[in-house]
Tab-separated table of C-alpha atoms in Angstrom:
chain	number	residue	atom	x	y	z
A	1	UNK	CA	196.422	296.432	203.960
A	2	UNK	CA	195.245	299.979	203.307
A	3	UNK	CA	193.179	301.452	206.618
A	4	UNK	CA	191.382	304.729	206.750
A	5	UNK	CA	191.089	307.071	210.319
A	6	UNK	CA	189.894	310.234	210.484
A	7	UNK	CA	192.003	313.100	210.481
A	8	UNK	CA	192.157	315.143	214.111
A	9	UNK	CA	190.417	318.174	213.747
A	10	UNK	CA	188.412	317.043	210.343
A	11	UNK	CA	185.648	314.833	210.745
A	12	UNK	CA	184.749	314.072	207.228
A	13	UNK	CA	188.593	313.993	206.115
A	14	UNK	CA	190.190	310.371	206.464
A	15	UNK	CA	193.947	309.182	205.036
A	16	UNK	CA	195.278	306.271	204.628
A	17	UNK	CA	198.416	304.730	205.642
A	18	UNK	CA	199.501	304.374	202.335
A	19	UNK	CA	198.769	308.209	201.844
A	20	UNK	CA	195.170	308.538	200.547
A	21	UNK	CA	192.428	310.322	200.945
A	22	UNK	CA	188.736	310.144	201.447
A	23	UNK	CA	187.092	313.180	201.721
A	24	UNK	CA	183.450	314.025	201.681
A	25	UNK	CA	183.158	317.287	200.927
A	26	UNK	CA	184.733	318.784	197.489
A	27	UNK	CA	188.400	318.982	197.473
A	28	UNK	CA	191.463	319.468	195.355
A	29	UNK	CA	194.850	317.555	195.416
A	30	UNK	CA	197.784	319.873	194.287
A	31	UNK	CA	201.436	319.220	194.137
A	32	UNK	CA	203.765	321.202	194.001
A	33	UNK	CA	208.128	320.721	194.500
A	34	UNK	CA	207.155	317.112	194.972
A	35	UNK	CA	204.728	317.486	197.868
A	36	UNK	CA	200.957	316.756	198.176
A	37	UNK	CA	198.346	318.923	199.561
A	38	UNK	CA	194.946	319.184	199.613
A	39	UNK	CA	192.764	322.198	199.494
A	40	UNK	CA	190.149	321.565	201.632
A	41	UNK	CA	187.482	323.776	203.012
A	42	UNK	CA	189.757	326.779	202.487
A	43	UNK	CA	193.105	325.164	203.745
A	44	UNK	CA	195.312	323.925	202.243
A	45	UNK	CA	196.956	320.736	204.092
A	46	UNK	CA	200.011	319.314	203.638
A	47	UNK	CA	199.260	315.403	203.593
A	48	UNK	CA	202.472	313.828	204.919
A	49	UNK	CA	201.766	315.696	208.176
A	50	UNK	CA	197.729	314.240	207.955
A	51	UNK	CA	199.273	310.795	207.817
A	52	UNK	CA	201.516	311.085	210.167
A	53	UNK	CA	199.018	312.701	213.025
A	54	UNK	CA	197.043	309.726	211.747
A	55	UNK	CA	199.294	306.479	212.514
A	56	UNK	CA	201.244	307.515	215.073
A	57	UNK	CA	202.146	303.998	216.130
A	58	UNK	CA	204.065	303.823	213.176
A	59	UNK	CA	205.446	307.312	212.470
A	60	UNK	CA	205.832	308.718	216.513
A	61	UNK	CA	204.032	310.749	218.219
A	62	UNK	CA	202.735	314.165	216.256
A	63	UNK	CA	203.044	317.927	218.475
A	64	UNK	CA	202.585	321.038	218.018
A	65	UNK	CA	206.046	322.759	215.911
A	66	UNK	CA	207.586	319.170	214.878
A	67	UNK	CA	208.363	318.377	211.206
A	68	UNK	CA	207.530	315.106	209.280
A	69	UNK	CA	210.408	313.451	207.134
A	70	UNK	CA	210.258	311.345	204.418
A	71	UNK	CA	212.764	308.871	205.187
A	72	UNK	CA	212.997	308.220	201.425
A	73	UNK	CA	212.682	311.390	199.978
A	74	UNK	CA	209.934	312.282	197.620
A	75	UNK	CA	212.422	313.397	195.279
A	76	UNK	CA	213.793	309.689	195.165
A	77	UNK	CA	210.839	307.782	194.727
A	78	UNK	CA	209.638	308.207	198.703
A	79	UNK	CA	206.055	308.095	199.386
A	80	UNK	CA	203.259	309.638	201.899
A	81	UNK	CA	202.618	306.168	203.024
A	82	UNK	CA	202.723	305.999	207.316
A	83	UNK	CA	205.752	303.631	206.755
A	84	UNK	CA	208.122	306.233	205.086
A	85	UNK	CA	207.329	309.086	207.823
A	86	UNK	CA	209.022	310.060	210.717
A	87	UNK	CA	208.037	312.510	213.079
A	88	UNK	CA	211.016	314.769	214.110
A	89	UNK	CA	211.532	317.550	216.287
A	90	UNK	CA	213.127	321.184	214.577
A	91	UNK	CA	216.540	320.273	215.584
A	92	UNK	CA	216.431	316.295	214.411
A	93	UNK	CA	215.025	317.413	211.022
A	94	UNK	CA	217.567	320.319	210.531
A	95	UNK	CA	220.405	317.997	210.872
A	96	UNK	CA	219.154	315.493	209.034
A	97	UNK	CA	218.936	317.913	205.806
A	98	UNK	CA	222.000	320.335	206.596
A	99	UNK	CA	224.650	317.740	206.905
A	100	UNK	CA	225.030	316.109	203.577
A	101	UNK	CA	228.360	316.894	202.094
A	102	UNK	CA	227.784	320.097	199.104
A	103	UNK	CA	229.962	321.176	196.716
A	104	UNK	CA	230.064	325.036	195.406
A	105	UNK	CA	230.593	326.595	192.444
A	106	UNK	CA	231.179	330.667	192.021
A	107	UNK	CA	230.744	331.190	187.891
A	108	UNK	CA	231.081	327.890	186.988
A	109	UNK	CA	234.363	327.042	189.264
A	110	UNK	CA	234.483	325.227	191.697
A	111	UNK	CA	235.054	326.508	195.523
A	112	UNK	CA	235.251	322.979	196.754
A	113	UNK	CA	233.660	320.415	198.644
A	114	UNK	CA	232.336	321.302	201.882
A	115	UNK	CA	230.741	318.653	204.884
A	116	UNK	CA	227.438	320.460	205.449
A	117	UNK	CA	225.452	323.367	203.761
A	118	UNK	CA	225.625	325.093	207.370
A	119	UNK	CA	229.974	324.718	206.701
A	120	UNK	CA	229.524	326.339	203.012
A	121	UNK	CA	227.116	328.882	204.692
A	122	UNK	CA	229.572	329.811	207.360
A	123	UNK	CA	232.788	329.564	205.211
A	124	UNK	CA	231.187	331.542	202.138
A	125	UNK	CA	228.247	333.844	203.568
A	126	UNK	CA	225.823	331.926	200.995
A	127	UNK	CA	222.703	330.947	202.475
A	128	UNK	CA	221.845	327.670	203.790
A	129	UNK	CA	218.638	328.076	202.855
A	130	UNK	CA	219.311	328.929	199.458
A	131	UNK	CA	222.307	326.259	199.363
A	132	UNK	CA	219.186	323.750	199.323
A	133	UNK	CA	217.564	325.131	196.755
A	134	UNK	CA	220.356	324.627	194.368
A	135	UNK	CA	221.068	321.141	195.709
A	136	UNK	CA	217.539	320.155	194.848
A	137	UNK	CA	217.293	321.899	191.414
A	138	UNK	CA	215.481	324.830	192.690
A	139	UNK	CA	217.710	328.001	191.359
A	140	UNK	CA	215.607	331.438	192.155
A	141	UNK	CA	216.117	333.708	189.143
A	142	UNK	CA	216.954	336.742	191.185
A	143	UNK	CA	219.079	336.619	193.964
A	144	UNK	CA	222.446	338.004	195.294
A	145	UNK	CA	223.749	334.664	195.020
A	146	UNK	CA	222.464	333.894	191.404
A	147	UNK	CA	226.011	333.611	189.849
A	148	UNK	CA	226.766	330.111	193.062
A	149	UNK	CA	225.720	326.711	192.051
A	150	UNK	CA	225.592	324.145	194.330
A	151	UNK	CA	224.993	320.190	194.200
A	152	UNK	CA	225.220	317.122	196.967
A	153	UNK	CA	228.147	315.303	197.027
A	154	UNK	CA	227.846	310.933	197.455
């Protein structure tokens, strides 16, 4: 069953648990890399972080510097709903995303399989940052590392 709260900080903003919003002044939704945001009274808010500050029974307990995870990612299919977030601290969220096993590729060959994008970082001077951005389709046009491809392994 869906159920509304208001949003800390907002008093006529209210999500959902399953990720919706009610809103009584005008607003905009945008997306953009897969994630939903809403412009609202000049800000722009991510909403995964609105439900989660929302429901913390269900997705832990929300503070100040601490990432929200889509346990399914959005990528896949994974939702804003309270039920696929997970409130994380900097270091939990970092591993989460930096050890899946990568794969690198320097002009179309291939530099091998790696454990972690922090291993092919430290092994090839490629950023980890930037590693991720390959992985999930996201190739900047200019960059000293434009000629490295790089994909998740299963």
């Amino acid at each position: 069953m869906e159920e509304y709260r208001i949003v800390k900080g907002y008093s006529d903003l209210k999500v959902s648990n399953l990720g919706n919003i009610k809103c009584e002044v005008p607003h905009s939704i945008h997306i953009k890399n897969g994630r939903r945001s809403i412009s609202f009274k000049s800000n722009r808010l991510v909403i995964a972080p609105l439900v989660a500050q929302a429901f913390p029974e269900i997705c832990g307990e929300f503070f100040y510097g601490c990432n929200v995870h889509h346990k399914i990612p959005v990528e896949e299919g994974g939702t804003d709903c309270a039920e696929n977030l997970i409130v994380l601290t900097q270091a939990e969220h970092t591993k989460i995303h930096n050890t899946k096993a990568v794969e690198g590729f320097y002009f179309g060959e291939s530099l091998g399989v790696f454990e972690s994008q922090l291993e092919a970082e430290r092994i090839t001077g490629c950023q980890n940052r930037f590693i991720a951005m390959c992985c999930k389709g996201r190739k900047p046009k200019t960059s000293k590392w434009i000629n490295y491809d790089w994909k998740y392994v299963a």
